[in-house]
CSV table of C-alpha atoms in Angstrom, one decimal:
chain,number,residue,atom,x,y,z
A,1,MET,CA,47.3,38.9,71.6
A,2,ASN,CA,50.8,39.3,71.3
A,3,PRO,CA,51.6,43.1,71.6
A,4,SER,CA,54.9,44.1,69.3
A,5,PRO,CA,57.6,44.5,72.1
A,6,SER,CA,58.2,48.7,70.8
A,7,SER,CA,54.2,48.9,71.1
A,8,ALA,CA,53.4,50.9,74.7
A,9,VAL,CA,49.5,50.2,73.9
A,10,ARG,CA,47.6,48.9,72.0
A,11,THR,CA,43.9,47.3,71.4
A,12,VAL,CA,42.3,45.4,68.8
A,13,GLY,CA,38.7,45.8,68.1
A,14,LEU,CA,37.8,47.4,71.5
A,15,ARG,CA,34.4,47.7,72.3
A,16,LYS,CA,32.6,49.6,75.2
A,17,VAL,CA,28.4,50.1,75.2
A,18,PHE,CA,26.8,51.9,77.8
A,19,GLY,CA,23.1,50.9,77.8
A,20,SER,CA,21.9,51.7,74.8
A,21,THR,CA,25.1,53.9,73.5
A,22,THR,CA,27.5,52.5,72.1
A,23,ALA,CA,31.2,54.8,73.4
A,24,LEU,CA,33.3,53.0,71.0
A,25,ALA,CA,32.7,50.6,68.2
A,26,GLY,CA,35.8,48.8,67.0
A,27,VAL,CA,38.7,50.8,68.3
A,28,ASP,CA,42.2,49.2,66.7
A,29,LEU,CA,45.0,50.8,68.2
A,30,GLU,CA,49.2,51.1,68.3
A,31,VAL,CA,51.0,53.4,70.8
A,32,PRO,CA,54.9,53.0,69.8
A,33,ALA,CA,57.1,53.1,73.1
A,34,GLY,CA,59.0,56.3,73.1
A,35,SER,CA,56.3,58.5,70.9
A,36,VAL,CA,53.6,61.3,71.5
A,37,TYR,CA,50.7,59.9,70.0
A,38,GLY,CA,48.0,62.5,70.2
A,39,VAL,CA,44.0,61.1,70.1
A,40,ILE,CA,41.5,63.7,69.1
A,41,GLY,CA,38.1,64.2,68.1
A,42,PRO,CA,35.0,65.9,69.0
A,43,ASN,CA,33.1,65.8,72.0
A,44,GLY,CA,31.3,62.8,72.4
A,45,ALA,CA,33.9,61.0,70.3
A,46,GLY,CA,35.0,58.6,72.7
A,47,LYS,CA,38.4,60.1,74.0
A,48,THR,CA,38.1,59.8,77.4
A,49,THR,CA,35.9,56.7,77.3
A,50,LEU,CA,39.0,55.0,75.3
A,51,LEU,CA,42.1,56.4,78.6
A,52,ARG,CA,40.0,55.3,81.1
A,53,LEU,CA,39.9,51.9,79.6
A,54,LEU,CA,43.5,51.9,79.2
A,55,LEU,CA,43.4,52.2,82.6
A,56,ASP,CA,40.9,49.6,84.1
A,57,LEU,CA,38.3,52.9,85.3
A,58,LEU,CA,36.1,51.2,82.8
A,59,ARG,CA,35.7,47.8,81.7
A,60,PRO,CA,35.1,47.2,78.2
A,61,THR,CA,32.3,45.6,76.4
A,62,SER,CA,34.4,43.7,73.8
A,63,GLY,CA,38.0,43.5,72.6
A,64,GLN,CA,41.5,43.8,73.4
A,65,ILE,CA,44.0,45.7,75.4
A,66,ARG,CA,47.7,45.8,76.4
A,67,VAL,CA,49.7,48.5,78.1
A,68,LEU,CA,52.9,48.1,78.6
A,69,GLY,CA,52.3,44.8,77.9
A,70,VAL,CA,50.2,43.6,80.1
A,71,ASP,CA,46.3,43.1,80.2
A,72,PRO,CA,45.0,46.0,82.3
A,73,ARG,CA,42.3,43.7,84.3
A,74,LEU,CA,45.0,41.8,85.4
A,75,GLY,CA,47.9,44.5,85.9
A,76,GLY,CA,47.2,45.6,89.5
A,77,PRO,CA,49.0,48.3,91.2
A,78,GLY,CA,52.4,47.4,89.8
A,79,LEU,CA,51.6,48.1,86.2
A,80,ARG,CA,49.6,51.6,87.4
A,81,ARG,CA,52.6,52.7,89.5
A,82,ARG,CA,54.2,52.9,85.7
A,83,ILE,CA,51.6,55.0,84.4
A,84,GLY,CA,51.0,58.6,85.2
A,85,TYR,CA,47.4,60.2,84.7
A,86,LEU,CA,45.9,62.8,84.5
A,87,PRO,CA,42.5,63.0,84.2
A,88,GLY,CA,39.9,65.2,82.1
A,89,GLU,CA,38.2,66.7,84.8
A,90,LEU,CA,40.9,66.7,87.9
A,91,ASN,CA,39.3,66.1,91.4
A,92,VAL,CA,41.2,66.5,94.6
A,93,GLU,CA,41.3,67.3,97.9
A,94,PRO,CA,40.7,70.5,99.2
A,95,ARG,CA,41.6,70.8,102.9
A,96,VAL,CA,45.7,69.8,101.7
A,97,THR,CA,48.7,71.9,100.6
A,98,GLY,CA,49.6,70.8,97.4
A,99,ARG,CA,53.0,69.7,99.0
A,100,GLU,CA,50.7,67.3,101.0
A,101,LEU,CA,48.8,66.2,98.2
A,102,LEU,CA,52.0,65.1,96.2
A,103,ARG,CA,53.4,63.7,99.2
A,104,PHE,CA,50.3,61.4,99.2
A,105,TYR,CA,50.3,60.1,95.5
A,106,ALA,CA,54.0,59.4,95.7
A,107,ARG,CA,53.2,57.1,98.8
A,108,ILE,CA,50.6,55.2,95.6
A,109,SER,CA,52.9,56.0,92.5
A,110,GLY,CA,56.6,54.5,94.3
A,111,PRO,CA,59.8,56.8,94.7
A,112,VAL,CA,59.4,60.5,93.8
A,113,ASP,CA,63.1,62.8,94.2
A,114,PRO,CA,61.9,65.4,95.8
A,115,ALA,CA,64.4,67.5,93.9
A,116,THR,CA,62.2,67.0,91.0
A,117,VAL,CA,59.5,67.9,92.7
A,118,ALA,CA,60.3,71.0,93.1
A,119,ALA,CA,62.1,71.7,89.7
A,120,LEU,CA,58.7,70.4,88.5
A,121,ALA,CA,57.1,73.6,90.5
A,122,GLU,CA,59.1,75.9,89.4
A,123,ARG,CA,58.8,75.0,86.0
A,124,LEU,CA,54.9,74.6,86.6
A,125,ASP,CA,55.5,78.1,88.7
A,126,VAL,CA,53.1,76.8,91.5
A,127,ASP,CA,53.2,77.2,94.8
A,128,LEU,CA,52.5,73.9,96.8
A,129,SER,CA,52.5,75.3,100.1
A,130,ARG,CA,49.1,77.2,99.4
A,131,PRO,CA,45.7,74.8,99.9
A,132,VAL,CA,44.4,73.3,97.1
A,133,ARG,CA,41.0,75.0,97.8
A,134,ASN,CA,42.7,78.3,97.1
A,135,LEU,CA,43.8,77.5,94.0
A,136,SER,CA,43.0,79.1,90.6
A,137,LYS,CA,41.7,75.8,87.9
A,138,GLY,CA,44.5,76.7,86.2
A,139,ASN,CA,46.8,76.1,89.0
A,140,LYS,CA,44.9,72.9,90.1
A,141,GLN,CA,45.6,71.7,86.8
A,142,LYS,CA,49.2,72.6,87.2
A,143,LEU,CA,49.5,70.4,90.3
A,144,GLY,CA,47.2,67.1,88.3
A,145,LEU,CA,50.6,67.4,85.6
A,146,LEU,CA,53.4,67.4,89.0
A,147,GLN,CA,51.7,64.4,89.7
A,148,ALA,CA,51.8,62.4,86.5
A,149,PHE,CA,55.5,63.8,85.4
A,150,MET,CA,57.2,63.3,89.0
A,151,HIS,CA,57.7,59.4,89.4
A,152,ARG,CA,59.2,59.4,85.5
A,153,PRO,CA,56.3,56.9,84.5
A,154,PRO,CA,57.4,54.8,81.8
A,155,LEU,CA,53.8,56.0,80.2
A,156,LEU,CA,51.8,59.4,80.6
A,157,ILE,CA,47.9,59.4,79.9
A,158,LEU,CA,47.2,62.9,79.7
A,159,ASP,CA,43.1,63.5,79.2
A,160,GLU,CA,43.2,67.4,78.2
A,161,PRO,CA,46.5,68.1,80.1
A,162,THR,CA,46.4,72.2,79.0
A,163,SER,CA,42.7,72.7,80.0
A,164,GLY,CA,42.7,76.0,82.0
A,165,LEU,CA,46.3,76.5,81.5
A,166,ASP,CA,48.2,79.7,80.5
A,167,PRO,CA,50.0,80.2,77.0
A,168,LEU,CA,53.5,80.5,79.1
A,169,VAL,CA,52.6,77.3,81.7
A,170,GLN,CA,51.3,75.3,77.9
A,171,GLN,CA,55.1,76.5,76.3
A,172,GLU,CA,56.2,75.0,79.6
A,173,PHE,CA,54.3,71.6,78.6
A,174,LEU,CA,55.1,70.9,75.8
A,175,ALA,CA,59.0,71.0,76.7
A,176,LEU,CA,57.9,68.9,78.9
A,177,LEU,CA,56.3,66.2,76.4
A,178,ASN,CA,59.8,66.8,74.5
A,179,GLU,CA,61.8,65.4,77.5
A,180,ALA,CA,59.6,62.4,77.9
A,181,ARG,CA,60.0,61.4,74.4
A,182,ASP,CA,63.8,62.3,74.4
A,183,ALA,CA,64.1,59.8,77.5
A,184,GLY,CA,62.0,57.0,76.3
A,185,GLN,CA,59.1,57.6,78.3
A,186,THR,CA,55.4,57.1,75.8
A,187,VAL,CA,53.0,60.2,75.8
A,188,LEU,CA,49.0,59.3,75.1
A,189,LEU,CA,46.7,62.7,75.3
A,190,SER,CA,43.4,63.8,74.3
A,191,SER,CA,43.2,67.2,73.3
A,192,HIS,CA,40.9,69.5,70.9
A,193,VAL,CA,43.7,71.8,70.9
A,194,LEU,CA,44.8,71.0,67.2
A,195,SER,CA,48.0,73.0,68.0
A,196,GLU,CA,49.3,71.9,70.3
A,197,ILE,CA,48.7,68.1,69.4
A,198,GLU,CA,50.7,69.4,66.2
A,199,GLN,CA,53.6,71.2,67.8
A,200,ALA,CA,54.1,68.0,70.1
A,201,ALA,CA,52.7,64.8,68.5
A,202,ASP,CA,54.5,62.5,66.0
A,203,ARG,CA,51.3,60.5,65.0
A,204,VAL,CA,47.6,61.3,65.8
A,205,ALA,CA,44.6,59.3,65.9
A,206,ILE,CA,41.2,60.8,64.8
A,207,LEU,CA,38.1,59.7,66.5
A,208,ARG,CA,34.6,60.4,65.5
A,209,SER,CA,31.5,58.4,66.8
A,210,GLY,CA,33.5,55.8,68.4
A,211,ARG,CA,35.9,55.0,65.4
A,212,VAL,CA,38.9,55.4,64.3
A,213,VAL,CA,38.8,57.4,61.3
A,214,ALA,CA,42.0,57.9,60.5
A,215,ALA,CA,46.1,57.3,62.2
A,216,ALA,CA,48.7,58.4,60.7
A,217,THR,CA,52.0,60.5,61.6
A,218,THR,CA,50.4,64.5,62.0
A,219,GLU,CA,52.9,65.1,59.1
A,220,ALA,CA,50.7,62.5,57.0
A,221,VAL,CA,47.5,63.8,58.6
A,222,ARG,CA,48.4,67.4,57.7
A,223,ALA,CA,49.8,66.3,54.2
A,224,SER,CA,46.5,65.2,53.2
A,225,ALA,CA,45.0,68.5,53.3
A,226,SER,CA,44.7,71.0,50.6
A,227,ARG,CA,46.8,74.4,50.2
A,228,ARG,CA,45.2,77.0,50.3
A,229,VAL,CA,46.2,79.7,47.1
A,230,ARG,CA,45.5,83.2,46.7
A,231,VAL,CA,46.6,84.5,42.8
A,232,ALA,CA,46.6,87.9,41.9
A,233,THR,CA,46.1,89.5,37.7
A,234,PRO,CA,46.0,92.8,37.0
A,235,PRO,CA,43.5,94.1,35.0
A,236,GLY,CA,41.3,92.0,32.3
A,237,SER,CA,43.9,89.3,32.8
A,238,ALA,CA,41.5,87.2,35.6
A,239,ASP,CA,39.4,85.7,33.1
A,240,ALA,CA,41.9,83.5,31.5
A,241,LEU,CA,44.1,83.2,34.4
A,242,ARG,CA,40.8,81.2,36.0
A,243,ASN,CA,40.2,79.6,33.2
A,244,ARG,CA,44.3,78.1,33.4
A,245,LEU,CA,43.5,77.4,36.8
A,246,ALA,CA,40.3,75.6,36.9
A,247,ALA,CA,42.4,73.0,34.7
A,248,VAL,CA,45.2,72.2,36.9
A,249,PRO,CA,43.8,68.8,38.3
A,250,GLY,CA,43.2,69.3,42.0
A,251,PHE,CA,42.6,73.0,42.1
A,252,ASP,CA,39.3,74.5,43.2
A,253,VAL,CA,39.1,77.9,42.2
A,254,GLY,CA,36.7,78.9,45.3
A,255,GLN,CA,36.3,82.5,45.2
A,256,LEU,CA,36.8,85.5,42.5
A,257,THR,CA,37.4,88.7,44.2
A,258,GLY,CA,36.6,91.5,42.2
A,259,GLY,CA,36.3,90.6,38.3
A,260,PRO,CA,37.1,91.0,35.2
A,261,ALA,CA,35.2,93.9,35.0
A,262,VAL,CA,37.3,95.9,37.5
A,263,GLU,CA,39.9,97.7,36.1
A,264,GLU,CA,41.6,100.2,38.1
A,265,GLY,CA,43.6,97.4,39.9
A,266,PRO,CA,44.3,93.4,40.2
A,267,THR,CA,42.2,90.5,40.7
A,268,THR,CA,42.4,88.2,43.1
A,269,LEU,CA,41.4,84.5,42.7
A,270,HIS,CA,41.4,82.5,46.3
A,271,GLY,CA,41.5,78.5,45.6
A,272,ARG,CA,42.3,75.3,47.0
A,273,PHE,CA,44.3,72.5,46.1
A,274,ASP,CA,45.3,69.4,46.6
A,275,GLY,CA,47.4,68.5,43.3
A,276,ASP,CA,50.9,68.9,42.4
A,277,ILE,CA,52.8,71.8,42.9
A,278,PRO,CA,54.4,71.4,39.4
A,279,ALA,CA,51.5,71.2,37.7
A,280,LEU,CA,50.3,74.4,39.4
A,281,VAL,CA,53.0,76.3,38.4
A,282,GLY,CA,53.3,75.2,34.9
A,283,ALA,CA,50.1,76.5,35.0
A,284,LEU,CA,51.0,79.7,35.6
A,285,ALA,CA,53.9,79.9,34.1
A,286,GLY,CA,53.9,82.9,31.6
A,287,GLN,CA,51.3,84.0,33.0
A,288,PRO,CA,51.0,88.0,33.8
A,289,ILE,CA,51.0,87.2,37.7
A,290,SER,CA,51.6,90.2,40.8
A,291,ASP,CA,51.2,88.3,43.7
A,292,LEU,CA,51.0,84.7,44.6
A,293,VAL,CA,50.4,82.4,47.8
A,294,ILE,CA,50.5,79.1,48.5
A,295,GLU,CA,49.9,78.1,52.6
A,296,GLU,CA,50.7,74.7,53.8
A,297,PRO,CA,48.8,72.1,54.5
A,298,ASP,CA,47.2,73.0,57.7
A,299,LEU,CA,46.4,69.9,60.4
A,300,GLU,CA,42.8,72.2,61.5
A,301,ASP,CA,41.6,72.0,58.1
A,302,ALA,CA,42.9,68.0,57.7
A,303,VAL,CA,41.1,67.1,60.6
A,304,LEU,CA,38.3,69.3,59.9
A,305,ARG,CA,37.6,67.4,57.3
A,306,PHE,CA,37.5,64.3,58.9
A,307,TYR,CA,34.7,65.5,61.0
A,308,ALA,CA,32.6,66.7,58.8
A,309,ASP,CA,32.2,63.7,56.5
A,310,PRO,CA,29.5,61.3,57.7
A,311,ALA,CA,32.1,58.4,56.2
A,312,GLY,CA,34.8,59.3,58.5
A,313,GLU,CA,37.0,59.6,54.5
A,314,PRO,CA,38.4,63.0,52.9
A,315,GLY,CA,36.1,64.2,50.9
A,316,ALA,CA,36.2,64.3,46.8
A,317,SER,CA,38.7,66.7,46.5
A,318,GLY,CA,40.9,65.6,49.7
A,319,LYS,CA,44.5,64.0,48.6
A,320,GLY,CA,45.0,61.0,49.9
A,321,ALA,CA,48.7,60.0,50.8
A,322,GLU,CA,49.9,56.4,49.5
A,323,ALA,CA,52.3,55.4,51.8
A,324,GLU,CA,51.5,52.8,55.0
A,325,ASP,CA,51.5,56.3,57.2
A,326,ALA,CA,48.9,57.4,55.2
A,327,PRO,CA,45.1,58.2,56.8
A,328,ARG,CA,42.9,55.3,56.9
A,329,GLU,CA,39.5,54.7,57.3
A,330,GLY,CA,38.7,53.0,60.3
A,331,PRO,CA,36.9,49.5,61.4
A,332,ARG,CA,33.2,50.4,60.2
């Protein structure tokens, strides 16, 4: 495999089998250098296994891996010093202070500017003088983030990085990701927090049952979701409006609140729409409408469709993008 110089991480046909369990079933993944790339999926999808393979903490059953242009099995300490890693389950020595723990990590990762450590500790609001055993889960997570970022590595691999963090620190973490991208660093993170991925990631891969069922820009995945539409119409107009909406390609009238027999107030139609907005507007032109709400596609809606469909494809009502960044089906 000849990795592209613009790729920080690339896998081809990556498989990992544990006994009778297939954790990864042929994953093809390419993470552009200088990007923030999110890997999401339900529990058991293979996210943590994938990240551990990239770090040579596990060895693949088959397939190829390149991390910063190097096979992790051959990269040794030199490659690992160029990576900042936060595991999903952080286990650290409890009998030392946070500062002593970071000094230990600095001896492994290479030179670290003390001013950088102090600045990160202030931003993440963590007291480095306290023994690790006295820290809460959230403060231990802050230490884990600090050790991953402090040597400014070209690649950050973060497994569920905001676990246990309060909302204010989560916002600071998102700022750190933006700064890392601006500095040319690459970030690969897994998360169950879809809003976090939506705010932070340039691209996203959706894992399900050890396969990549979609890999695209975050915007393209979001755009593949249906919009929610709510239309309110005056008394007595619901049937006519419902018939017009049902004839619009891509509109699914899912619920009728009230009904044509309700004369005292407006009737509200709820539905999902994955067609062209001009067609919807044309169908509504000239109709008696008292209120109209069209919500933007939501990343969570898009991702849940991929989770729910056994084939890993959008449902029948889903809108598949046709550009090169559109979600695509992973290897079977």
